[in-house]
PDB file of C-alpha atoms in Angstrom:
ATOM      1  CA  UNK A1355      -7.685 -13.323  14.020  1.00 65.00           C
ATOM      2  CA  UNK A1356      -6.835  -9.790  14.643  1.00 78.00           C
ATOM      3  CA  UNK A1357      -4.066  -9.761  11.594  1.00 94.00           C
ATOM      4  CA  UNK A1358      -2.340  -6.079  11.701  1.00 97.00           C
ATOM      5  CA  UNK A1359      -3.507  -3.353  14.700  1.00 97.00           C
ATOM      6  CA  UNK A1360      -3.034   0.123  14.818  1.00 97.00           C
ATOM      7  CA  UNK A1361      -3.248   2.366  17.485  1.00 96.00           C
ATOM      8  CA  UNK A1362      -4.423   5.237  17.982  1.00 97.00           C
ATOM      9  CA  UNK A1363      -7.027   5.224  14.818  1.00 97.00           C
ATOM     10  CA  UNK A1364      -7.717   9.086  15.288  1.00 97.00           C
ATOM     11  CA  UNK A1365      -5.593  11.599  16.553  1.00 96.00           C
ATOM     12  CA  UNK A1366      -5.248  15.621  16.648  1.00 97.00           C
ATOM     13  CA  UNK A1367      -1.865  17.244  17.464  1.00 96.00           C
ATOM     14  CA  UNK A1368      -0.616  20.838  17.888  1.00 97.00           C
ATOM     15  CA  UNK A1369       2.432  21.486  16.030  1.00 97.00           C
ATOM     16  CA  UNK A1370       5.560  20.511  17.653  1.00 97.00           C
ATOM     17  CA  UNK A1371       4.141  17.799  19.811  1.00 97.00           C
ATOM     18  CA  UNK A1372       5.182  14.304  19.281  1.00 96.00           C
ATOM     19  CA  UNK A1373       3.488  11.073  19.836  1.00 96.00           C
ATOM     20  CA  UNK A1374       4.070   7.449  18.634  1.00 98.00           C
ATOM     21  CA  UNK A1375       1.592   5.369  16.284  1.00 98.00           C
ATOM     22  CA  UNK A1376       1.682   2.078  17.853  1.00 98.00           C
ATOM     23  CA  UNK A1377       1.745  -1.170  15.015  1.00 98.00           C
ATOM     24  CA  UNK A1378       1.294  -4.596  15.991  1.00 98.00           C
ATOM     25  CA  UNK A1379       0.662  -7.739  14.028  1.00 97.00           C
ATOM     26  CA  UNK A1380      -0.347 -11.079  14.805  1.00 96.00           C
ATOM     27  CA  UNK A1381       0.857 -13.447  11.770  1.00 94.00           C
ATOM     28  CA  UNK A1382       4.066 -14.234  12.404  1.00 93.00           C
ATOM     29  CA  UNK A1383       5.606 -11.797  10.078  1.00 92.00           C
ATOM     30  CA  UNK A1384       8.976 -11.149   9.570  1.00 91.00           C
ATOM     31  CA  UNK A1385       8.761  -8.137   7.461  1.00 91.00           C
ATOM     32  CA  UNK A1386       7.009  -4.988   8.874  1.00 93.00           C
ATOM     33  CA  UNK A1387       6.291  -1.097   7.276  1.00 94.00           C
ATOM     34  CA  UNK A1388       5.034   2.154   7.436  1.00 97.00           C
ATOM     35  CA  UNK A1389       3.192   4.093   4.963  1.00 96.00           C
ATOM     36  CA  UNK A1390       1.493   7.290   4.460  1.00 97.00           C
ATOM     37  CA  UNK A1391      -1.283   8.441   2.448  1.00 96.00           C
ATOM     38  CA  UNK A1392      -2.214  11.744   0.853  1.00 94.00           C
ATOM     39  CA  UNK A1393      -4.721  13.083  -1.839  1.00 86.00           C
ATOM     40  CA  UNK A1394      -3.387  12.593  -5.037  1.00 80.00           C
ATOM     41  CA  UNK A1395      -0.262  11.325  -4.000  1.00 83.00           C
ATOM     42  CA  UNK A1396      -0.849   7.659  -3.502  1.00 85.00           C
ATOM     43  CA  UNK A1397       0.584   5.542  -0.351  1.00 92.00           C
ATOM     44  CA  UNK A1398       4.578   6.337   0.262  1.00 93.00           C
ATOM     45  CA  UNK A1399       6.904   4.113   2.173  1.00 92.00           C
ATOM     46  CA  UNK A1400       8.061   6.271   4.876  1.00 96.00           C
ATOM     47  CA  UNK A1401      10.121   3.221   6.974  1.00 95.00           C
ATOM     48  CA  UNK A1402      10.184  -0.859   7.135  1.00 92.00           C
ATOM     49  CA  UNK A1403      11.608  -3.314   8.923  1.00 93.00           C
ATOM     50  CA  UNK A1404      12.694  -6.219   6.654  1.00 88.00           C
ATOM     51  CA  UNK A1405      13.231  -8.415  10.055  1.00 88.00           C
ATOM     52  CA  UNK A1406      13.868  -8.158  13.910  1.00 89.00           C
ATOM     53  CA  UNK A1407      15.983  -5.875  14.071  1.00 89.00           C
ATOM     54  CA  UNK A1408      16.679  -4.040  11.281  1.00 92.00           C
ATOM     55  CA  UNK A1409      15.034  -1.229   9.933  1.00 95.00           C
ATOM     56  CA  UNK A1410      15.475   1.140   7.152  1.00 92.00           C
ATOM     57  CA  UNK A1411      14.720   4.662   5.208  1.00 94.00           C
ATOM     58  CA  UNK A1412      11.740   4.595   2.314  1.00 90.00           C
ATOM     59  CA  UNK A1413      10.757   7.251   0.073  1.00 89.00           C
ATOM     60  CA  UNK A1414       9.987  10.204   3.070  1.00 95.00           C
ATOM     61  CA  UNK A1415      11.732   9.034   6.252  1.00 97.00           C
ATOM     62  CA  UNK A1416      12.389  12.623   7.165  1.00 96.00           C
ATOM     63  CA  UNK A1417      10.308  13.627  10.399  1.00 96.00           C
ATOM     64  CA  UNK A1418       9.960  10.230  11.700  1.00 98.00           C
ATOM     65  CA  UNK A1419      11.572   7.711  13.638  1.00 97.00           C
ATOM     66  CA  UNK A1420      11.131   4.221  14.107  1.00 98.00           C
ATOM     67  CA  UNK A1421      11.327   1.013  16.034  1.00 97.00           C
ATOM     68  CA  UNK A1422      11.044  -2.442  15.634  1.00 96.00           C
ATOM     69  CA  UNK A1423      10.696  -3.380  19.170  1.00 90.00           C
ATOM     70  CA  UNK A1424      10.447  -7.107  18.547  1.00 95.00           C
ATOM     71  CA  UNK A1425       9.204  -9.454  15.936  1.00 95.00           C
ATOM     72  CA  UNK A1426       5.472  -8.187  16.757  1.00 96.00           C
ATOM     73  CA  UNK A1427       5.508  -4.367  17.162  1.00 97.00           C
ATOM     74  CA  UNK A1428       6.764  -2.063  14.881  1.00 98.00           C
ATOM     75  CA  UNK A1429       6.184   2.299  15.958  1.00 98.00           C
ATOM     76  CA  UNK A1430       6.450   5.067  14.296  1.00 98.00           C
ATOM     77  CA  UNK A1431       7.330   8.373  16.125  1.00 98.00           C
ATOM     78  CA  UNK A1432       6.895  11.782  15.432  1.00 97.00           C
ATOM     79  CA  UNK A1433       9.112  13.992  17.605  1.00 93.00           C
ATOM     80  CA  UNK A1434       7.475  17.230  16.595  1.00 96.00           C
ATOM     81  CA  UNK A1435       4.830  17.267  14.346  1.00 96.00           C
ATOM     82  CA  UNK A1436       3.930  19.676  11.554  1.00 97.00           C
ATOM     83  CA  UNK A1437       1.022  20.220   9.283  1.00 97.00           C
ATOM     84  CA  UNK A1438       3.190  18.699   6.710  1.00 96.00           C
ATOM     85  CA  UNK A1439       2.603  14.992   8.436  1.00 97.00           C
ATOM     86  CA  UNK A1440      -1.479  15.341   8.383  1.00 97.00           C
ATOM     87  CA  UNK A1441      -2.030  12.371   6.706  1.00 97.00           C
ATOM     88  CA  UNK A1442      -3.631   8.670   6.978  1.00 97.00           C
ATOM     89  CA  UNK A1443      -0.726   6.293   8.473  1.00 98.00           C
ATOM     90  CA  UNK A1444      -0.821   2.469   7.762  1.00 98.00           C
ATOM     91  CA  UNK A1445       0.641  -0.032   9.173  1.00 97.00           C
ATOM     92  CA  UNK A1446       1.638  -2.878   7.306  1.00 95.00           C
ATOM     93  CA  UNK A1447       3.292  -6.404   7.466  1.00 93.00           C
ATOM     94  CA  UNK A1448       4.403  -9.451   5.464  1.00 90.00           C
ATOM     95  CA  UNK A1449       6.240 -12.878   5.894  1.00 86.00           C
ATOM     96  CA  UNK A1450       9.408 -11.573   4.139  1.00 76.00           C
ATOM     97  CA  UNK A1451      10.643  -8.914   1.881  1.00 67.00           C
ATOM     98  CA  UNK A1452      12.286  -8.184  -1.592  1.00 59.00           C
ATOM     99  CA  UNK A1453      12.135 -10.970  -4.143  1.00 55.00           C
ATOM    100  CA  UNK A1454       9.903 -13.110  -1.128  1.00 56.00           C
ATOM    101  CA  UNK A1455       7.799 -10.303  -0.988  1.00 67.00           C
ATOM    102  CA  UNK A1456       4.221 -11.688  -0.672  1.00 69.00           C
ATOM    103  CA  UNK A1457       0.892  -9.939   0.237  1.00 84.00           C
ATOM    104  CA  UNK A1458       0.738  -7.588   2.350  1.00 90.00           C
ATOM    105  CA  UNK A1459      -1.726  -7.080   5.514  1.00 93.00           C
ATOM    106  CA  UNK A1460      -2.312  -3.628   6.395  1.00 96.00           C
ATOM    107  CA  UNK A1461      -4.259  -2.153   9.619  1.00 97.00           C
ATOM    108  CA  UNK A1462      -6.652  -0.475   9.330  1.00 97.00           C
ATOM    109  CA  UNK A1463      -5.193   2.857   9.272  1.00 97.00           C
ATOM    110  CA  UNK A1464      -4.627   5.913  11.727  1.00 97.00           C
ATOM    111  CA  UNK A1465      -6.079   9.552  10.953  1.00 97.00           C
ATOM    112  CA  UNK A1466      -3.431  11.934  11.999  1.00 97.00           C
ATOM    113  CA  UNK A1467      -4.233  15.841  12.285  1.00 97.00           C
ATOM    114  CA  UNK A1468      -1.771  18.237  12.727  1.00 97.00           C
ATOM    115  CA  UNK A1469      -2.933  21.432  13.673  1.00 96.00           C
TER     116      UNK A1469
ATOM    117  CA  UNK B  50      10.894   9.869 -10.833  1.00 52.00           C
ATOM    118  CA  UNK B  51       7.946   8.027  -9.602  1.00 61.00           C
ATOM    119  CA  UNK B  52       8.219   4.679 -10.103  1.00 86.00           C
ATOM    120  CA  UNK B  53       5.326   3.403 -10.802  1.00 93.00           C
ATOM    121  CA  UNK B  54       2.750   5.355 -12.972  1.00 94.00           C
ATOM    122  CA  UNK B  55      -1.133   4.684 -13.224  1.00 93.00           C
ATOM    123  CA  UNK B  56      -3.620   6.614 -14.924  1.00 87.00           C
ATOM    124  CA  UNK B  57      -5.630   8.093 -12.357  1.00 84.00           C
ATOM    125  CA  UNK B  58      -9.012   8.007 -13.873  1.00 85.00           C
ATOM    126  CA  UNK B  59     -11.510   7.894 -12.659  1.00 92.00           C
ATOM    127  CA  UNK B  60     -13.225   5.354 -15.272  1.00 94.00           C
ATOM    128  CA  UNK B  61     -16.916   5.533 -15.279  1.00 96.00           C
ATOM    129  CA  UNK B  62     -18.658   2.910 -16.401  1.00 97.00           C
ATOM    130  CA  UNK B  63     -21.870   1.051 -16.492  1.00 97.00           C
ATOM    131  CA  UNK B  64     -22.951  -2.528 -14.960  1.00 98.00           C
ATOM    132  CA  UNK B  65     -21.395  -5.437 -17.512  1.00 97.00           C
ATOM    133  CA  UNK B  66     -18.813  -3.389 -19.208  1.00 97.00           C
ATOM    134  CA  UNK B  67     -15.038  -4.757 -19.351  1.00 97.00           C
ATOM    135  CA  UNK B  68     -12.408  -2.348 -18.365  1.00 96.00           C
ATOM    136  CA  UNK B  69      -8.787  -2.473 -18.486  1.00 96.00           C
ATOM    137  CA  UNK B  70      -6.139  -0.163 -16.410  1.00 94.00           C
ATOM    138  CA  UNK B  71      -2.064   0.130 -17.270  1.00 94.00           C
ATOM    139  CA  UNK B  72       0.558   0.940 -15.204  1.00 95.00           C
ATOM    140  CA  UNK B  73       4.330   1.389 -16.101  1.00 96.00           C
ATOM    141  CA  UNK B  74       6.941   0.785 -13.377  1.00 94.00           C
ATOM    142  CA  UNK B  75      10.740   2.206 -13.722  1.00 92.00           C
ATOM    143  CA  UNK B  76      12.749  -0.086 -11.774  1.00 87.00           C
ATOM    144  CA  UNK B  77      13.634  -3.087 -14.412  1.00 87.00           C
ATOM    145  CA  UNK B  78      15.086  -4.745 -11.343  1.00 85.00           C
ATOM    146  CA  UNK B  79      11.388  -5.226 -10.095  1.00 86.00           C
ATOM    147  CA  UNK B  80      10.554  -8.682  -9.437  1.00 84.00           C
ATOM    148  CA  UNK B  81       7.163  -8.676  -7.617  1.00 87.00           C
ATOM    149  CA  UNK B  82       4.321  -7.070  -8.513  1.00 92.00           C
ATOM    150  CA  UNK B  83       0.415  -7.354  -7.531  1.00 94.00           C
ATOM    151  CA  UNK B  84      -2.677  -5.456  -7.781  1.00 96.00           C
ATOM    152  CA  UNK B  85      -4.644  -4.039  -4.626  1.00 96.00           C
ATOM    153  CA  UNK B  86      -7.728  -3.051  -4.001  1.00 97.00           C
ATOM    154  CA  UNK B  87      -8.592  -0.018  -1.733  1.00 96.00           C
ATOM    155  CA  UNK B  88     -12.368   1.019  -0.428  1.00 96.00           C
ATOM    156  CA  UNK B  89     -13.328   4.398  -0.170  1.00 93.00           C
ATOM    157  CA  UNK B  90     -11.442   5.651   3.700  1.00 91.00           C
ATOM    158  CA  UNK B  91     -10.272   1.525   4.055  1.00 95.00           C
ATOM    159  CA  UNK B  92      -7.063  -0.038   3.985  1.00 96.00           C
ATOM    160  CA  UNK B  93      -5.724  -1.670   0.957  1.00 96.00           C
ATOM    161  CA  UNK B  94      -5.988  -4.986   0.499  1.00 95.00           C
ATOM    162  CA  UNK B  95      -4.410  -7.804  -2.331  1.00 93.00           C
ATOM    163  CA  UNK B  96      -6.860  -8.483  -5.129  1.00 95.00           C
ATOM    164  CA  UNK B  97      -4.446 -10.041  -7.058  1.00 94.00           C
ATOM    165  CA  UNK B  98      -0.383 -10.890  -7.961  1.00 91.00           C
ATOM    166  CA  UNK B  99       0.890 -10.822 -11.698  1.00 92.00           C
ATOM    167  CA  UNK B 100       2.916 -13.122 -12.893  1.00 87.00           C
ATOM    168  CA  UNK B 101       4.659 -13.047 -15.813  1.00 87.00           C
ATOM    169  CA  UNK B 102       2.788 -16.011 -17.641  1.00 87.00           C
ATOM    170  CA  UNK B 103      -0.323 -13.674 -16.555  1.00 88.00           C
ATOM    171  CA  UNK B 104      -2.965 -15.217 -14.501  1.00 92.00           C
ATOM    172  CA  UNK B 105      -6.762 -15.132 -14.308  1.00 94.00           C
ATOM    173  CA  UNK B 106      -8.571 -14.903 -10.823  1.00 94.00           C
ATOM    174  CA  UNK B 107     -12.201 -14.971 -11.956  1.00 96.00           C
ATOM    175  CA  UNK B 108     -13.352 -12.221 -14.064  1.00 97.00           C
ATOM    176  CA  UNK B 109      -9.871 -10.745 -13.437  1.00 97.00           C
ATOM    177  CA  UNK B 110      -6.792 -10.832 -15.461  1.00 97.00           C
ATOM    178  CA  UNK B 111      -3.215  -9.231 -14.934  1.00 96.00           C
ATOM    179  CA  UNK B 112      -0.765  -9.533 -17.713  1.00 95.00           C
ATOM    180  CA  UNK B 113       3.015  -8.475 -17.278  1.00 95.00           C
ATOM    181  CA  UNK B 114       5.317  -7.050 -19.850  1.00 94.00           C
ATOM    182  CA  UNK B 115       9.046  -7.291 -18.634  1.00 92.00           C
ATOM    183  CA  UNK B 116      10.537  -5.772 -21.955  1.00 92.00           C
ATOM    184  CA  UNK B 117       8.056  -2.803 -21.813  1.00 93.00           C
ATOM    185  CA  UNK B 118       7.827  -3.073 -17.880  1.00 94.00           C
ATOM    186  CA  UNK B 119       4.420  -2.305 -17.944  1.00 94.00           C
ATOM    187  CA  UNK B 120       0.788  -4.122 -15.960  1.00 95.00           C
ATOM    188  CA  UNK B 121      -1.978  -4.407 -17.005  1.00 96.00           C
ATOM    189  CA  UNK B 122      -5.383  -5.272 -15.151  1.00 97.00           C
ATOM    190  CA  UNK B 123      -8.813  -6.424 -16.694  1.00 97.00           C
ATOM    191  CA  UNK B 124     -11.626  -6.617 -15.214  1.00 97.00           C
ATOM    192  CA  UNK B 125     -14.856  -7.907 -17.262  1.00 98.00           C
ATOM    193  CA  UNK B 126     -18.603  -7.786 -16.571  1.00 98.00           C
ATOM    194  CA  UNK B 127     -18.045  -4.916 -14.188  1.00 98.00           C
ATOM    195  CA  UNK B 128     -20.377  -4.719 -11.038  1.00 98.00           C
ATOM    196  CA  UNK B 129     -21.595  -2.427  -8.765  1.00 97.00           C
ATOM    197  CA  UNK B 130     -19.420  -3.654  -5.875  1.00 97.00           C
ATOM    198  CA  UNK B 131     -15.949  -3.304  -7.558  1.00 98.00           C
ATOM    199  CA  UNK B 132     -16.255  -0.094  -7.496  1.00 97.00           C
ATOM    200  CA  UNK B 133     -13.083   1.155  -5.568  1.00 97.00           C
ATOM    201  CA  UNK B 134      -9.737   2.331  -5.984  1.00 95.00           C
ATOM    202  CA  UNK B 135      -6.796   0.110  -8.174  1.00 97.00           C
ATOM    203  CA  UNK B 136      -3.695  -0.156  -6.850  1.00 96.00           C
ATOM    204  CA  UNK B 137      -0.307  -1.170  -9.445  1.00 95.00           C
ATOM    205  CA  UNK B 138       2.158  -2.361  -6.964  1.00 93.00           C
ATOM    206  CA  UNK B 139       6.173  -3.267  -7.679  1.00 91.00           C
ATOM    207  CA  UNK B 140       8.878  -4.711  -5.501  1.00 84.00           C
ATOM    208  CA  UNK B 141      12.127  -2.251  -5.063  1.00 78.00           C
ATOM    209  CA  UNK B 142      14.814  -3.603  -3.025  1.00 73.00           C
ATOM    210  CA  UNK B 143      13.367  -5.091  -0.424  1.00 72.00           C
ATOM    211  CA  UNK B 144      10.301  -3.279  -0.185  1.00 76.00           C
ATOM    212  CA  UNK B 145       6.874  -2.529  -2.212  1.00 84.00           C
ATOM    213  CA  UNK B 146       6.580   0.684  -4.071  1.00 88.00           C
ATOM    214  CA  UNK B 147       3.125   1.488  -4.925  1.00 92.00           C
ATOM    215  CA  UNK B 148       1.180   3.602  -7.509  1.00 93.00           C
ATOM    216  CA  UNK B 149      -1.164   6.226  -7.060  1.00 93.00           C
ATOM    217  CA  UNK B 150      -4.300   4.291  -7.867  1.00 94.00           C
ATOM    218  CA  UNK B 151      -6.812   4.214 -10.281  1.00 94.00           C
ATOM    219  CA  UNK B 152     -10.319   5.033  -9.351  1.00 94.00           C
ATOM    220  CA  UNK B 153     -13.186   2.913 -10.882  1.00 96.00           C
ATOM    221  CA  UNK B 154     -16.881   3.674 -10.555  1.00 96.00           C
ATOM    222  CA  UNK B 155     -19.670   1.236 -11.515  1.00 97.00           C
ATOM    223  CA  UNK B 156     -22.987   2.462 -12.074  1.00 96.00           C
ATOM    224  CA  UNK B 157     -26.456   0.309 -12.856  1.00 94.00           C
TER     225      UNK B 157
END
């Protein structure tokens, strides 16, 4: 049972290139996000997905773009990337959202370096 | 304003010894909350959900406090292997906001 994949797990960019952190999970969720983590600043909801088709803004959207491109896959794209976005990305899903909210799954994380 | 505040620690403490972390959240509309775990460079994963009749999992408790909107986890006869990093999780809207952590290291 794979549960939540995330591709690529490591990655180095210059600044100002894009690329696009690839989510998918397994589960049958409904509900899908993305985080980011930093020293001392805890994991921060950049985007989520409460269902197919809809997605929406968290606490730092602004840099990033994403899409829910069915009920499985959920990416997050940087179009150019900064140092400001070095960070550890996670993927993560759930069977709903709000007051359903249950546990989430994440992946297991992608090491972004911007250079 | 963050919305959910834990002290960050770390707690050091030995093999045995019962230790308890807070955590305050700001959004009184909050109706989920949980505790996660998170290994050193792993992802986080649930150890528990709080309810607000508190629960038990174990040599783990989580107590609620709606009026004071605060969490609470205990942990009691500590061991080596939950050492990690605690996690004070609340809904917001219709996502999960979560707090910094607190770190927790067990030593024999």
């Amino acid at each position: 049972n794979a549960g939540v994949t995330q591709t690529p797990k490591f990655q180095v960019l210059k600044t100002g290139q894009s690329m696009t952190l690839q989510c998918a999970q397994d589960m049958n969720h409904n509900s899908m996000y993305w985080y980011r983590q930093d020293p001392g600043m805890g994991l921060r909801l950049i985007y989520y997905s409460a269902s197919e088709g809809t997605t929406d803004k968290g606490e730092v959207p602004n840099g990033y773009n994403v899409s829910r491109l069915n009920k499985r896959e959920f990416s997050l794209r940087l179009e150019s990337a900064a140092p400001s976005q070095t960070s550890v990305y996670f993927c993560a899903s759930s069977r709903n959202s709000g007051r359903a909210t249950g546990e989430l799954f994440f992946g297991e994380g992608s090491r972004l370096t911007v250079l | 304003r963050k919305e959910v505040e834990q002290d960050p620690g770390p707690f050091n403490v030995p093999e045995g010894a019962t230790v308890a972390f807070n955590c305050t959240y700001s959004n009184s509309a909050s109706q989920s909350f949980f505790w996660y775990r998170q290994d050193c460079r792993k992802e986080p994963k649930l150890l528990m959900s709080v309810y607000s009749s508190g629960n038990e999992d174990g040599r783990f408790t989580a107590q609620l406090n709606r009026a004071s909107q605060y969490i609470s986890l205990l942990i009691r006869d500590s061991k080596l292997s939950d050492s990690a990093t605690y996690l004070c999780v609340a809904s917001a809207g219709t996502a999960l906001i979560f707090g910094k952590g607190t770190t927790l290291s067990v030593s024999s």
